[in-house]
């Protein structure tokens, strides 16, 4: 199975779909270029085919799901993850791993989308009993930010 399929299967299990990623990437890049959804989707698939992206994404989802199942051995850490403690920050650091592949535009876009939280990112960030998306919201933001960076560089080259 292609890495992008593995990633999309995991994302779908968590209620995130390719269209949601397209919407977030369009939010960032839309003001600079009139671009088709299918073009954005192709850029996103390319990003999801990268080994480093797959590894970060699967680790993030694993951390969220273990938290939901009450399976952290360190319950104090589990509480910090479950409540998305403002000073936790490891979720963002894992997401930087994706942005770092795509350069400075990906990093600045990530900071911006993490602040505004459009579409699915806002939904993932809503507090719901028994649900943990502490790591996933940042991964989704990082993938969208990376796609926007790729599109910016393709337009500029
Ligand atoms: Mg987070």
mmCIF file of C-alpha atoms and ligand atoms in Angstrom:
data_model
loop_
_atom_site.group_PDB
_atom_site.id
_atom_site.type_symbol
_atom_site.label_atom_id
_atom_site.label_comp_id
_atom_site.label_asym_id
_atom_site.label_seq_id
_atom_site.Cartn_x
_atom_site.Cartn_y
_atom_site.Cartn_z
ATOM 1 C CA UNK A 1 0.000 0.000 0.000
ATOM 2 C CA UNK A 2 1.245 3.505 -0.795
ATOM 3 C CA UNK A 3 2.245 5.670 2.173
ATOM 4 C CA UNK A 4 -0.411 8.215 1.253
ATOM 5 C CA UNK A 5 -3.061 5.480 1.484
ATOM 6 C CA UNK A 6 -1.792 4.417 4.910
ATOM 7 C CA UNK A 7 -1.899 8.066 6.017
ATOM 8 C CA UNK A 8 -5.372 8.692 4.602
ATOM 9 C CA UNK A 9 -6.740 5.495 6.187
ATOM 10 C CA UNK A 10 -5.422 6.624 9.574
ATOM 11 C CA UNK A 11 -6.751 10.167 9.056
ATOM 12 C CA UNK A 12 -10.172 8.884 7.982
ATOM 13 C CA UNK A 13 -10.346 6.746 11.123
ATOM 14 C CA UNK A 14 -9.917 9.999 13.062
ATOM 15 C CA UNK A 15 -12.572 11.827 11.022
ATOM 16 C CA UNK A 16 -10.197 13.768 8.776
ATOM 17 C CA UNK A 17 -10.611 13.512 4.996
ATOM 18 C CA UNK A 18 -8.578 14.628 1.999
ATOM 19 C CA UNK A 19 -11.186 17.351 1.319
ATOM 20 C CA UNK A 20 -10.515 18.763 4.795
ATOM 21 C CA UNK A 21 -6.788 18.968 4.024
ATOM 22 C CA UNK A 22 -7.576 20.621 0.671
ATOM 23 C CA UNK A 23 -9.738 23.205 2.460
ATOM 24 C CA UNK A 24 -6.941 24.028 4.925
ATOM 25 C CA UNK A 25 -4.275 24.244 2.206
ATOM 26 C CA UNK A 26 -6.591 26.499 0.159
ATOM 27 C CA UNK A 27 -7.098 28.699 3.209
ATOM 28 C CA UNK A 28 -3.332 29.351 3.201
ATOM 29 C CA UNK A 29 -2.530 29.450 -0.518
ATOM 30 C CA UNK A 30 -5.894 30.567 -2.002
ATOM 31 C CA UNK A 31 -5.192 34.318 -1.688
ATOM 32 C CA UNK A 32 -2.118 33.937 -3.940
ATOM 33 C CA UNK A 33 -3.346 31.692 -6.736
ATOM 34 C CA UNK A 34 -6.561 30.515 -8.380
ATOM 35 C CA UNK A 35 -5.958 26.801 -8.091
ATOM 36 C CA UNK A 36 -8.141 23.711 -8.560
ATOM 37 C CA UNK A 37 -9.032 21.379 -5.694
ATOM 38 C CA UNK A 38 -7.617 18.457 -7.694
ATOM 39 C CA UNK A 39 -4.244 20.243 -8.013
ATOM 40 C CA UNK A 40 -4.130 20.907 -4.269
ATOM 41 C CA UNK A 41 -5.147 17.287 -3.581
ATOM 42 C CA UNK A 42 -2.290 16.018 -5.790
ATOM 43 C CA UNK A 43 0.232 18.145 -3.848
ATOM 44 C CA UNK A 44 -1.168 16.798 -0.580
ATOM 45 C CA UNK A 45 -0.936 13.170 -1.761
ATOM 46 C CA UNK A 46 2.681 13.771 -2.703
ATOM 47 C CA UNK A 47 3.388 15.048 0.816
ATOM 48 C CA UNK A 48 1.562 12.085 2.379
ATOM 49 C CA UNK A 49 3.763 9.731 0.332
ATOM 50 C CA UNK A 50 6.868 10.882 2.221
ATOM 51 C CA UNK A 51 8.250 8.501 4.827
ATOM 52 C CA UNK A 52 8.976 11.267 7.381
ATOM 53 C CA UNK A 53 5.423 12.567 7.037
ATOM 54 C CA UNK A 54 3.925 9.101 7.426
ATOM 55 C CA UNK A 55 6.057 8.448 10.527
ATOM 56 C CA UNK A 56 5.089 11.733 12.219
ATOM 57 C CA UNK A 57 1.412 11.285 11.345
ATOM 58 C CA UNK A 58 1.209 7.698 12.608
ATOM 59 C CA UNK A 59 3.072 8.566 15.826
ATOM 60 C CA UNK A 60 0.714 11.493 16.432
ATOM 61 C CA UNK A 61 -2.422 9.410 15.946
ATOM 62 C CA UNK A 62 -0.991 6.609 18.094
ATOM 63 C CA UNK A 63 -0.341 9.071 20.945
ATOM 64 C CA UNK A 64 -3.897 10.439 20.713
ATOM 65 C CA UNK A 65 -5.511 6.995 20.550
ATOM 66 C CA UNK A 66 -3.459 5.580 23.449
ATOM 67 C CA UNK A 67 -4.540 8.616 25.449
ATOM 68 C CA UNK A 68 -8.225 7.962 24.669
ATOM 69 C CA UNK A 69 -7.778 4.317 25.731
ATOM 70 C CA UNK A 70 -6.134 5.353 29.027
ATOM 71 C CA UNK A 71 -3.019 3.411 28.062
ATOM 72 C CA UNK A 72 -0.148 5.797 28.903
ATOM 73 C CA UNK A 73 2.004 4.291 31.637
ATOM 74 C CA UNK A 74 2.598 7.819 32.970
ATOM 75 C CA UNK A 75 -0.862 9.063 33.968
ATOM 76 C CA UNK A 76 0.371 12.587 34.690
ATOM 77 C CA UNK A 77 1.694 12.822 31.117
ATOM 78 C CA UNK A 78 -1.568 11.339 29.846
ATOM 79 C CA UNK A 79 -3.514 14.094 31.635
ATOM 80 C CA UNK A 80 -1.329 16.775 30.055
ATOM 81 C CA UNK A 81 -1.896 15.287 26.599
ATOM 82 C CA UNK A 82 -5.642 14.732 27.135
ATOM 83 C CA UNK A 83 -6.177 18.330 28.247
ATOM 84 C CA UNK A 84 -3.842 19.727 25.583
ATOM 85 C CA UNK A 85 -1.956 21.592 28.288
ATOM 86 C CA UNK A 86 -0.947 25.003 26.971
ATOM 87 C CA UNK A 87 2.685 24.476 27.946
ATOM 88 C CA UNK A 88 2.944 20.902 26.625
ATOM 89 C CA UNK A 89 4.205 21.800 23.147
ATOM 90 C CA UNK A 90 5.460 18.371 22.046
ATOM 91 C CA UNK A 91 2.536 18.135 19.604
ATOM 92 C CA UNK A 92 3.815 21.238 17.806
ATOM 93 C CA UNK A 93 7.410 19.986 17.864
ATOM 94 C CA UNK A 94 6.383 16.726 16.175
ATOM 95 C CA UNK A 95 4.529 18.745 13.525
ATOM 96 C CA UNK A 96 7.628 20.915 12.887
ATOM 97 C CA UNK A 97 9.261 17.706 11.685
ATOM 98 C CA UNK A 98 6.923 17.827 8.695
ATOM 99 C CA UNK A 99 7.255 21.601 8.131
ATOM 100 C CA UNK A 100 11.052 21.403 8.255
ATOM 101 C CA UNK A 101 11.059 19.311 5.072
ATOM 102 C CA UNK A 102 9.260 22.109 3.213
ATOM 103 C CA UNK A 103 11.167 25.151 4.450
ATOM 104 C CA UNK A 104 10.458 28.511 5.997
ATOM 105 C CA UNK A 105 7.115 29.136 4.244
ATOM 106 C CA UNK A 106 5.795 25.892 5.750
ATOM 107 C CA UNK A 107 6.923 26.963 9.228
ATOM 108 C CA UNK A 108 5.398 30.446 9.084
ATOM 109 C CA UNK A 109 2.178 29.065 7.550
ATOM 110 C CA UNK A 110 2.020 26.478 10.328
ATOM 111 C CA UNK A 111 2.179 29.183 12.998
ATOM 112 C CA UNK A 112 -0.570 31.097 11.213
ATOM 113 C CA UNK A 113 -2.961 28.178 10.675
ATOM 114 C CA UNK A 114 -2.387 26.999 14.258
ATOM 115 C CA UNK A 115 -3.525 30.437 15.451
ATOM 116 C CA UNK A 116 -6.592 30.801 13.188
ATOM 117 C CA UNK A 117 -7.638 27.102 13.237
ATOM 118 C CA UNK A 118 -9.858 27.049 10.127
ATOM 119 C CA UNK A 119 -12.183 24.163 9.180
ATOM 120 C CA UNK A 120 -11.257 20.727 10.453
ATOM 121 C CA UNK A 121 -8.467 22.116 12.678
ATOM 122 C CA UNK A 122 -11.042 24.067 14.687
ATOM 123 C CA UNK A 123 -13.247 20.977 14.896
ATOM 124 C CA UNK A 124 -10.361 18.802 16.095
ATOM 125 C CA UNK A 125 -9.585 21.400 18.705
ATOM 126 C CA UNK A 126 -13.082 21.296 20.252
ATOM 127 C CA UNK A 127 -13.072 19.577 23.618
ATOM 128 C CA UNK A 128 -15.166 16.393 23.604
ATOM 129 C CA UNK A 129 -15.444 13.836 26.402
ATOM 130 C CA UNK A 130 -13.239 10.813 25.696
ATOM 131 C CA UNK A 131 -11.757 12.270 22.506
ATOM 132 C CA UNK A 132 -8.109 13.311 22.154
ATOM 133 C CA UNK A 133 -6.806 15.093 19.065
ATOM 134 C CA UNK A 134 -3.999 16.940 20.814
ATOM 135 C CA UNK A 135 -1.353 15.669 18.386
ATOM 136 C CA UNK A 136 -3.516 15.352 15.284
ATOM 137 C CA UNK A 137 -4.627 18.992 14.939
ATOM 138 C CA UNK A 138 -0.980 20.056 14.601
ATOM 139 C CA UNK A 139 -0.190 17.334 12.079
ATOM 140 C CA UNK A 140 -3.136 18.429 9.924
ATOM 141 C CA UNK A 141 -1.934 22.045 10.174
ATOM 142 C CA UNK A 142 1.611 21.032 9.253
ATOM 143 C CA UNK A 143 0.469 19.050 6.196
ATOM 144 C CA UNK A 144 -1.659 21.976 4.967
ATOM 145 C CA UNK A 145 1.202 24.408 5.637
ATOM 146 C CA UNK A 146 3.625 22.159 3.749
ATOM 147 C CA UNK A 147 1.251 21.962 0.774
ATOM 148 C CA UNK A 148 0.952 25.768 0.755
ATOM 149 C CA UNK A 149 4.747 26.035 0.808
ATOM 150 C CA UNK A 150 5.093 23.597 -2.103
ATOM 151 C CA UNK A 151 2.503 25.532 -4.113
ATOM 152 C CA UNK A 152 4.204 28.847 -3.358
ATOM 153 C CA UNK A 153 7.545 27.492 -4.569
ATOM 154 C CA UNK A 154 6.016 25.933 -7.688
ATOM 155 C CA UNK A 155 4.319 29.224 -8.556
ATOM 156 C CA UNK A 156 7.502 31.198 -7.921
ATOM 157 C CA UNK A 157 9.917 28.993 -9.853
HETATM 158 MG MG1 LIG B 1 -2.247 20.291 19.502
#
